[in-house]
mmCIF file of C-alpha atoms and ligand atoms in Angstrom:
data_model
loop_
_atom_site.group_PDB
_atom_site.id
_atom_site.type_symbol
_atom_site.label_atom_id
_atom_site.label_comp_id
_atom_site.label_asym_id
_atom_site.label_seq_id
_atom_site.Cartn_x
_atom_site.Cartn_y
_atom_site.Cartn_z
ATOM 1 C CA MET H 178 40.751 -6.233 15.637
ATOM 2 C CA LEU H 179 40.684 -9.893 14.515
ATOM 3 C CA PHE H 180 37.352 -11.153 13.229
ATOM 4 C CA LEU H 181 38.408 -14.824 13.104
ATOM 5 C CA GLU H 182 36.222 -15.684 10.119
ATOM 6 C CA GLY H 183 37.851 -14.914 6.776
ATOM 7 C CA VAL H 184 41.492 -13.988 6.333
ATOM 8 C CA PRO H 185 42.746 -10.780 7.965
ATOM 9 C CA LYS H 186 44.767 -8.335 5.877
ATOM 10 C CA LEU H 187 48.371 -8.694 6.960
ATOM 11 C CA ALA H 188 51.311 -6.302 7.023
ATOM 12 C CA ALA H 189 54.511 -6.170 9.057
ATOM 13 C CA VAL H 190 57.733 -4.370 9.835
ATOM 14 C CA THR H 191 61.061 -6.055 9.274
ATOM 15 C CA GLY H 192 64.607 -5.138 10.268
ATOM 16 C CA TRP H 193 67.575 -6.783 12.011
ATOM 17 C CA PRO H 194 67.852 -6.964 14.904
ATOM 18 C CA LEU H 195 64.369 -5.630 15.372
ATOM 19 C CA THR H 196 64.438 -5.564 19.137
ATOM 20 C CA TYR H 197 61.874 -2.796 19.560
ATOM 21 C CA THR H 198 59.643 -0.952 17.125
ATOM 22 C CA ARG H 199 56.590 1.242 17.614
ATOM 23 C CA SER H 200 55.116 0.468 14.187
ATOM 24 C CA PRO H 201 52.827 -2.364 15.423
ATOM 25 C CA ILE H 202 51.329 0.016 18.004
ATOM 26 C CA LEU H 203 50.502 2.510 15.235
ATOM 27 C CA HIS H 204 49.036 0.147 12.678
ATOM 28 C CA ASN H 205 47.146 -2.116 15.068
ATOM 29 C CA TYR H 206 45.660 0.994 16.731
ATOM 30 C CA TRP H 207 44.389 2.154 13.314
ATOM 31 C CA CYS H 208 43.013 -1.330 12.457
ATOM 32 C CA ALA H 209 40.983 -1.241 15.672
ATOM 33 C CA ARG H 210 39.909 2.394 15.203
ATOM 34 C CA TYR H 211 38.655 1.849 11.646
ATOM 35 C CA GLY H 212 37.129 -1.607 12.286
ATOM 36 C CA ILE H 213 39.504 -3.289 9.849
ATOM 37 C CA ASP H 214 40.119 -7.037 10.033
ATOM 38 C CA GLY H 215 43.852 -6.541 9.864
ATOM 39 C CA LEU H 216 47.015 -7.416 11.732
ATOM 40 C CA TYR H 217 50.459 -5.796 11.669
ATOM 41 C CA LEU H 218 53.337 -7.940 12.903
ATOM 42 C CA ARG H 219 56.948 -7.481 13.959
ATOM 43 C CA LEU H 220 59.017 -9.897 11.859
ATOM 44 C CA PRO H 221 62.814 -9.675 12.335
ATOM 45 C CA LEU H 222 64.675 -10.926 9.251
ATOM 46 C CA ALA H 223 68.436 -11.510 9.081
ATOM 47 C CA PRO H 224 70.100 -9.812 6.066
ATOM 48 C CA GLU H 225 71.014 -13.131 4.423
ATOM 49 C CA HIS H 226 67.316 -14.137 4.418
ATOM 50 C CA PHE H 227 65.933 -10.746 3.360
ATOM 51 C CA GLU H 228 64.908 -11.428 -0.220
ATOM 52 C CA ARG H 229 63.594 -14.962 0.427
ATOM 53 C CA GLY H 230 61.707 -13.710 3.477
ATOM 54 C CA ILE H 231 60.051 -10.869 1.560
ATOM 55 C CA ARG H 232 59.026 -13.172 -1.297
ATOM 56 C CA ALA H 233 57.626 -15.707 1.185
ATOM 57 C CA LEU H 234 55.471 -13.025 2.829
ATOM 58 C CA GLN H 235 54.272 -11.929 -0.606
ATOM 59 C CA ALA H 236 53.344 -15.548 -1.406
ATOM 60 C CA LEU H 237 51.492 -15.818 1.914
ATOM 61 C CA GLY H 238 49.256 -12.936 0.883
ATOM 62 C CA PHE H 239 50.678 -10.083 2.978
ATOM 63 C CA ALA H 240 49.694 -6.644 1.673
ATOM 64 C CA GLY H 241 53.174 -5.224 2.260
ATOM 65 C CA LEU H 242 55.821 -4.273 4.791
ATOM 66 C CA ASN H 243 57.796 -1.517 6.388
ATOM 67 C CA VAL H 244 61.538 -2.033 6.221
ATOM 68 C CA THR H 245 64.024 -0.540 8.594
ATOM 69 C CA ILE H 246 67.744 -0.760 9.364
ATOM 70 C CA PRO H 247 69.676 -2.495 7.791
ATOM 71 C CA HIS H 248 67.293 -3.475 4.959
ATOM 72 C CA LYS H 249 66.502 -0.128 3.288
ATOM 73 C CA GLU H 250 69.173 -0.497 0.593
ATOM 74 C CA ALA H 251 68.300 -4.145 -0.055
ATOM 75 C CA ALA H 252 64.648 -3.123 -0.341
ATOM 76 C CA PHE H 253 65.550 -0.399 -2.823
ATOM 77 C CA ALA H 254 67.371 -2.991 -4.959
ATOM 78 C CA LEU H 255 64.615 -5.612 -4.652
ATOM 79 C CA VAL H 256 61.543 -3.660 -5.739
ATOM 80 C CA ASP H 257 60.160 -3.849 -9.276
ATOM 81 C CA ARG H 258 58.913 -0.254 -9.245
ATOM 82 C CA HIS H 259 60.150 2.780 -7.316
ATOM 83 C CA GLY H 260 57.501 5.324 -6.429
ATOM 84 C CA ALA H 261 58.466 8.975 -6.904
ATOM 85 C CA SER H 262 59.170 9.328 -3.163
ATOM 86 C CA ALA H 263 61.626 6.414 -3.214
ATOM 87 C CA GLN H 264 63.410 7.779 -6.282
ATOM 88 C CA ARG H 265 63.861 11.170 -4.638
ATOM 89 C CA ALA H 266 64.888 9.813 -1.243
ATOM 90 C CA GLY H 267 67.136 7.117 -2.701
ATOM 91 C CA SER H 268 65.704 4.654 -0.183
ATOM 92 C CA VAL H 269 62.653 2.520 0.515
ATOM 93 C CA ASN H 270 60.849 2.191 3.843
ATOM 94 C CA THR H 271 57.515 0.865 2.548
ATOM 95 C CA LEU H 272 56.899 -2.168 0.324
ATOM 96 C CA VAL H 273 53.543 -2.636 -1.347
ATOM 97 C CA PHE H 274 52.697 -6.025 -2.881
ATOM 98 C CA GLU H 275 50.658 -5.100 -5.952
ATOM 99 C CA PRO H 276 47.830 -7.300 -7.353
ATOM 100 C CA ASP H 277 49.877 -7.851 -10.556
ATOM 101 C CA GLY H 278 52.665 -9.506 -8.511
ATOM 102 C CA GLN H 279 55.027 -6.536 -8.629
ATOM 103 C CA ILE H 280 56.605 -5.027 -5.542
ATOM 104 C CA ARG H 281 56.411 -1.244 -5.300
ATOM 105 C CA GLY H 282 58.795 0.667 -3.046
ATOM 106 C CA GLU H 283 58.071 4.033 -1.456
ATOM 107 C CA CYS H 284 59.843 6.238 1.045
ATOM 108 C CA THR H 285 57.276 7.958 3.236
ATOM 109 C CA ASP H 286 59.698 9.757 5.609
ATOM 110 C CA GLY H 287 59.689 13.062 3.701
ATOM 111 C CA LEU H 288 55.916 13.299 3.473
ATOM 112 C CA GLY H 289 55.690 12.299 7.137
ATOM 113 C CA TYR H 290 58.081 15.091 8.019
ATOM 114 C CA LEU H 291 56.108 17.754 6.122
ATOM 115 C CA ASP H 292 52.855 16.502 7.675
ATOM 116 C CA SER H 293 54.422 16.790 11.132
ATOM 117 C CA LEU H 294 55.182 20.472 10.479
ATOM 118 C CA ARG H 295 51.612 21.111 9.272
ATOM 119 C CA GLU H 296 50.204 19.258 12.271
ATOM 120 C CA ALA H 297 52.275 21.505 14.563
ATOM 121 C CA GLY H 298 50.801 24.577 12.855
ATOM 122 C CA VAL H 299 54.022 25.520 11.056
ATOM 123 C CA THR H 300 53.577 27.104 7.636
ATOM 124 C CA LEU H 301 56.028 25.935 5.025
ATOM 125 C CA PRO H 302 59.348 27.704 5.584
ATOM 126 C CA ARG H 303 61.043 29.753 2.877
ATOM 127 C CA LYS H 304 64.578 28.788 3.845
ATOM 128 C CA ALA H 305 65.509 25.639 5.720
ATOM 129 C CA LEU H 306 68.820 24.553 7.223
ATOM 130 C CA VAL H 307 69.086 20.771 7.609
ATOM 131 C CA LEU H 308 71.727 19.370 9.958
ATOM 132 C CA GLY H 309 72.915 15.858 9.112
ATOM 133 C CA ALA H 310 73.331 13.846 5.931
ATOM 134 C CA GLY H 311 72.546 10.296 7.048
ATOM 135 C CA GLY H 312 69.775 7.973 5.955
ATOM 136 C CA ALA H 313 66.883 10.153 7.097
ATOM 137 C CA SER H 314 68.276 13.453 5.851
ATOM 138 C CA ARG H 315 67.827 12.946 2.096
ATOM 139 C CA ALA H 316 64.106 12.186 2.429
ATOM 140 C CA VAL H 317 63.581 15.306 4.555
ATOM 141 C CA CYS H 318 65.672 17.439 2.163
ATOM 142 C CA ALA H 319 63.824 16.127 -0.908
ATOM 143 C CA ALA H 320 60.448 16.841 0.669
ATOM 144 C CA LEU H 321 61.433 20.382 1.663
ATOM 145 C CA LEU H 322 62.874 21.138 -1.786
ATOM 146 C CA ASP H 323 59.906 19.645 -3.624
ATOM 147 C CA ALA H 324 57.555 21.698 -1.453
ATOM 148 C CA GLY H 325 59.323 24.852 -2.657
ATOM 149 C CA CYS H 326 61.818 25.624 0.137
ATOM 150 C CA THR H 327 65.313 26.913 -0.364
ATOM 151 C CA LEU H 328 67.639 24.432 1.291
ATOM 152 C CA ALA H 329 71.071 24.385 2.923
ATOM 153 C CA LEU H 330 72.718 21.362 4.471
ATOM 154 C CA ALA H 331 75.467 21.087 7.097
ATOM 155 C CA ASN H 332 77.032 17.787 8.115
ATOM 156 C CA ARG H 333 80.070 16.803 10.167
ATOM 157 C CA THR H 334 81.322 14.872 7.120
ATOM 158 C CA ARG H 335 80.901 17.512 4.424
ATOM 159 C CA SER H 336 81.141 15.091 1.477
ATOM 160 C CA ARG H 337 77.941 13.310 2.559
ATOM 161 C CA ALA H 338 76.044 16.622 2.451
ATOM 162 C CA GLU H 339 77.522 17.305 -0.980
ATOM 163 C CA ASN H 340 76.341 13.897 -2.169
ATOM 164 C CA ILE H 341 72.757 14.647 -1.118
ATOM 165 C CA VAL H 342 72.778 18.054 -2.811
ATOM 166 C CA ALA H 343 74.201 16.462 -5.980
ATOM 167 C CA ALA H 344 71.582 13.672 -5.932
ATOM 168 C CA LEU H 345 68.714 16.132 -5.438
ATOM 169 C CA GLY H 346 70.090 18.672 -7.905
ATOM 170 C CA ASN H 347 69.565 21.624 -5.567
ATOM 171 C CA GLY H 348 70.693 23.139 -2.261
ATOM 172 C CA ASP H 349 73.806 24.657 -0.676
ATOM 173 C CA VAL H 350 76.332 23.007 1.611
ATOM 174 C CA ILE H 351 77.579 24.888 4.671
ATOM 175 C CA ASP H 352 80.565 23.816 6.797
ATOM 176 C CA TRP H 353 79.653 22.036 10.016
ATOM 177 C CA SER H 354 81.883 24.521 11.863
ATOM 178 C CA GLY H 355 80.089 27.522 10.315
ATOM 179 C CA TRP H 356 76.332 26.908 10.337
ATOM 180 C CA THR H 357 75.638 28.691 13.609
ATOM 181 C CA ASP H 358 77.035 31.956 12.166
ATOM 182 C CA CYS H 359 74.493 32.070 9.330
ATOM 183 C CA LEU H 360 71.494 30.797 11.306
ATOM 184 C CA ALA H 361 69.723 34.183 11.102
ATOM 185 C CA GLU H 362 69.168 33.607 7.347
ATOM 186 C CA PHE H 363 66.850 30.640 7.969
ATOM 187 C CA ASP H 364 63.290 30.272 9.191
ATOM 188 C CA LEU H 365 63.517 26.495 9.818
ATOM 189 C CA LEU H 366 66.299 24.489 11.469
ATOM 190 C CA VAL H 367 65.962 20.699 11.244
ATOM 191 C CA ASN H 368 68.163 18.285 13.158
ATOM 192 C CA THR H 369 68.472 14.947 11.349
ATOM 193 C CA THR H 370 71.737 13.976 13.062
ATOM 194 C CA SER H 371 71.662 11.455 15.870
ATOM 195 C CA LEU H 372 72.908 14.163 18.279
ATOM 196 C CA GLY H 373 70.445 14.412 21.132
ATOM 197 C CA MET H 374 69.455 10.742 21.096
ATOM 198 C CA ALA H 375 69.681 9.012 24.441
ATOM 199 C CA GLY H 376 73.455 8.576 24.931
ATOM 200 C CA GLN H 377 74.394 11.477 22.606
ATOM 201 C CA GLU H 378 73.222 14.435 24.692
ATOM 202 C CA GLY H 379 76.483 16.379 25.141
ATOM 203 C CA HIS H 380 76.154 18.977 22.336
ATOM 204 C CA ASP H 381 75.991 22.664 23.349
ATOM 205 C CA TRP H 382 72.797 23.592 21.473
ATOM 206 C CA ALA H 383 72.177 26.730 23.540
ATOM 207 C CA SER H 384 75.348 28.344 22.102
ATOM 208 C CA CYS H 385 74.426 27.162 18.596
ATOM 209 C CA LEU H 386 71.150 29.089 18.727
ATOM 210 C CA THR H 387 72.478 32.470 19.867
ATOM 211 C CA LYS H 388 72.203 33.975 16.344
ATOM 212 C CA ALA H 389 68.713 32.601 15.652
ATOM 213 C CA ASP H 390 65.973 34.964 14.537
ATOM 214 C CA LYS H 391 63.066 34.958 17.004
ATOM 215 C CA ALA H 392 60.770 33.538 14.274
ATOM 216 C CA LEU H 393 63.003 30.496 13.725
ATOM 217 C CA VAL H 394 61.175 27.165 13.979
ATOM 218 C CA VAL H 395 63.382 24.403 15.375
ATOM 219 C CA SER H 396 62.506 20.810 14.582
ATOM 220 C CA ASP H 397 64.219 17.638 15.679
ATOM 221 C CA ILE H 398 63.474 14.304 14.035
ATOM 222 C CA VAL H 399 65.060 12.504 17.010
ATOM 223 C CA TYR H 400 62.131 11.386 19.200
ATOM 224 C CA MET H 401 63.905 9.478 21.956
ATOM 225 C CA PRO H 402 63.861 11.491 24.170
ATOM 226 C CA LEU H 403 60.839 13.418 22.972
ATOM 227 C CA GLU H 404 62.128 16.689 24.417
ATOM 228 C CA THR H 405 65.646 16.603 22.986
ATOM 229 C CA PRO H 406 68.413 18.926 24.221
ATOM 230 C CA LEU H 407 67.995 20.947 20.980
ATOM 231 C CA LEU H 408 64.255 21.415 21.560
ATOM 232 C CA ALA H 409 64.872 22.321 25.201
ATOM 233 C CA ALA H 410 67.440 24.943 24.125
ATOM 234 C CA ALA H 411 65.019 26.299 21.497
ATOM 235 C CA ARG H 412 62.149 26.592 23.947
ATOM 236 C CA ALA H 413 64.452 28.270 26.497
ATOM 237 C CA ARG H 414 65.063 30.991 23.863
ATOM 238 C CA GLY H 415 61.325 31.309 23.205
ATOM 239 C CA LEU H 416 61.527 29.589 19.784
ATOM 240 C CA LYS H 417 58.859 27.237 18.489
ATOM 241 C CA GLY H 418 59.917 23.580 18.588
ATOM 242 C CA VAL H 419 58.537 20.569 16.711
ATOM 243 C CA ASP H 420 59.396 17.097 18.032
ATOM 244 C CA GLY H 421 60.094 13.949 15.992
ATOM 245 C CA LEU H 422 57.067 11.923 17.067
ATOM 246 C CA GLY H 423 54.836 13.635 14.498
ATOM 247 C CA MET H 424 57.123 12.441 11.704
ATOM 248 C CA LEU H 425 57.110 8.892 13.088
ATOM 249 C CA ILE H 426 53.310 8.805 13.134
ATOM 250 C CA ASN H 427 52.763 10.561 9.810
ATOM 251 C CA GLN H 428 55.291 8.510 7.848
ATOM 252 C CA ALA H 429 53.182 5.441 8.674
ATOM 253 C CA ARG H 430 49.929 6.792 7.175
ATOM 254 C CA PRO H 431 50.571 6.198 3.434
ATOM 255 C CA GLY H 432 51.605 2.583 4.084
ATOM 256 C CA PHE H 433 48.464 1.924 6.124
ATOM 257 C CA ASP H 434 46.380 3.358 3.288
ATOM 258 C CA ALA H 435 48.118 1.181 0.676
ATOM 259 C CA TRP H 436 47.708 -2.022 2.725
ATOM 260 C CA PHE H 437 44.434 -1.560 4.593
ATOM 261 C CA GLY H 438 42.557 0.898 2.351
ATOM 262 C CA VAL H 439 42.002 3.807 4.757
ATOM 263 C CA TYR H 440 44.125 6.964 5.044
ATOM 264 C CA PRO H 441 44.295 7.150 8.855
ATOM 265 C CA GLU H 442 44.274 10.166 11.160
ATOM 266 C CA ALA H 443 47.218 11.016 13.386
ATOM 267 C CA ASP H 444 44.935 11.506 16.377
ATOM 268 C CA PRO H 445 45.864 12.646 19.916
ATOM 269 C CA VAL H 446 44.959 9.292 21.521
ATOM 270 C CA LEU H 447 47.519 7.522 19.345
ATOM 271 C CA ARG H 448 50.116 10.156 20.079
ATOM 272 C CA ALA H 449 49.461 9.801 23.843
ATOM 273 C CA ARG H 450 49.807 6.028 23.572
ATOM 274 C CA LEU H 451 53.187 6.413 21.872
ATOM 275 C CA VAL H 452 54.366 9.033 24.359
ATOM 276 C CA GLU H 453 53.723 6.479 27.138
ATOM 277 C CA THR H 454 56.174 4.109 25.428
ATOM 278 C CA LEU H 455 58.859 6.823 25.382
ATOM 279 C CA GLU H 456 58.625 7.615 29.086
HETATM 280 N N1 NAP Z 1189 61.108 10.818 13.598
HETATM 281 C C1 NAP Z 1189 61.263 9.855 12.713
HETATM 282 O O1 NAP Z 1189 60.308 9.304 12.156
HETATM 283 C C2 NAP Z 1189 62.653 9.425 12.321
HETATM 284 C C3 NAP Z 1189 62.880 8.754 11.117
HETATM 285 C C4 NAP Z 1189 64.188 8.390 10.792
HETATM 286 C C5 NAP Z 1189 65.235 8.678 11.672
HETATM 287 N N2 NAP Z 1189 64.963 9.313 12.849
HETATM 288 C C6 NAP Z 1189 66.052 9.652 13.777
HETATM 289 O O2 NAP Z 1189 66.979 10.465 13.079
HETATM 290 C C7 NAP Z 1189 68.292 10.243 13.582
HETATM 291 C C8 NAP Z 1189 69.241 9.985 12.405
HETATM 292 O O3 NAP Z 1189 68.843 8.810 11.753
HETATM 293 P P1 NAP Z 1189 69.616 8.298 10.428
HETATM 294 O O4 NAP Z 1189 68.992 7.003 10.074
HETATM 295 O O5 NAP Z 1189 69.690 9.370 9.419
HETATM 296 O O6 NAP Z 1189 71.092 8.042 11.053
HETATM 297 P P2 NAP Z 1189 72.460 7.860 10.282
HETATM 298 O O7 NAP Z 1189 72.254 7.461 8.871
HETATM 299 O O8 NAP Z 1189 73.318 7.033 11.174
HETATM 300 O O9 NAP Z 1189 73.087 9.367 10.248
HETATM 301 C C9 NAP Z 1189 73.567 9.961 11.422
HETATM 302 C C10 NAP Z 1189 73.861 11.430 11.156
HETATM 303 O O10 NAP Z 1189 74.248 12.019 12.407
HETATM 304 C C11 NAP Z 1189 75.537 12.634 12.261
HETATM 305 N N3 NAP Z 1189 76.258 12.512 13.519
HETATM 306 C C12 NAP Z 1189 76.373 11.402 14.284
HETATM 307 N N4 NAP Z 1189 77.123 11.680 15.375
HETATM 308 C C13 NAP Z 1189 77.497 12.996 15.275
HETATM 309 C C14 NAP Z 1189 78.276 13.864 16.090
HETATM 310 N N5 NAP Z 1189 78.829 13.448 17.241
HETATM 311 N N6 NAP Z 1189 78.431 15.147 15.690
HETATM 312 C C15 NAP Z 1189 77.870 15.593 14.535
HETATM 313 N N7 NAP Z 1189 77.117 14.801 13.715
HETATM 314 C C16 NAP Z 1189 76.939 13.518 14.093
HETATM 315 C C17 NAP Z 1189 76.199 11.870 11.134
HETATM 316 O O11 NAP Z 1189 77.243 12.653 10.594
HETATM 317 P P3 NAP Z 1189 78.424 11.968 9.722
HETATM 318 O O12 NAP Z 1189 77.889 11.850 8.329
HETATM 319 O O13 NAP Z 1189 79.541 12.919 9.853
HETATM 320 O O14 NAP Z 1189 78.709 10.642 10.365
HETATM 321 C C18 NAP Z 1189 75.018 11.696 10.170
HETATM 322 O O15 NAP Z 1189 74.739 12.875 9.465
HETATM 323 C C19 NAP Z 1189 68.172 9.062 14.557
HETATM 324 O O16 NAP Z 1189 68.096 9.595 15.870
HETATM 325 C C20 NAP Z 1189 66.855 8.425 14.194
HETATM 326 O O17 NAP Z 1189 66.234 7.805 15.307
HETATM 327 C C21 NAP Z 1189 63.708 9.706 13.183
#
């Protein structure tokens, strides 16, 4: 909602190339819902202009930004202060321009992930198996560990899983070729690999789940498609599945609060609006 008198609060998402992002739908929906004179923009920024671009937006009075691929490392290096979430995740997806001129960096992916489980009615698991050790995995692993879960990690490239466990100071690494055999030990399976994304559908998830306990919760942070092949295989076995859209919505809430001053709800109307964009 733009009120036209006064100066709206401004925030944005930046990345390169930022051809499509759902973040403006989320934040502008919340501005309208809470009657906030605010605007959230999509501002692609080439890597060579990243730092100058961020400082220019700070000078223009923006409240902060989300940063996405390929700027998360540059954002981590740029900020004056790392929030606890950024330290643990080793990355920054949210920049907050503080009144004292400092830039604070946070990573809200882990909190967003835990909130998505709660929203789906899943109680915190005792023992979680995380598949994948890319950019999103460490935030999810840190959040699960810090919430009190026992954690194991399996990744095609084992050394990347070992690096995450070493950085977080906790967790076991299981061979990519062996995780299906010990699946019965876990009550949560999380896919943070890109397997299952549009174009990467070929994995035989049904065979992977044959040793799953019937109480296993299966969650996939991939949200395009919403019903991933893993979730379809889980539901076919009668297992509870949690899709990745909840994480996408919930990771945006702390940033909105920091910039616009309201901790927003992840309501069903917003979710339905986002689902339309995935279909
Ligand atoms: N729901 C949300 O809010 C949210 C947030 C962030 C990310 N995501 C989604 O999460 C997924 C991963 O994102 P990311 O940023 O972490 O990606 P990334 O850094 O590129 O990591 C990709 C991961 O997938 C693994 N992988 C890729 N192809 C594979 C294959 N054929 N077989 C086995 N493993 C394979 C990689 O293993 P290697 O290490 O062996 O290469 C790595 O662990 C994407 O689909 C992204 O859209 C969702």
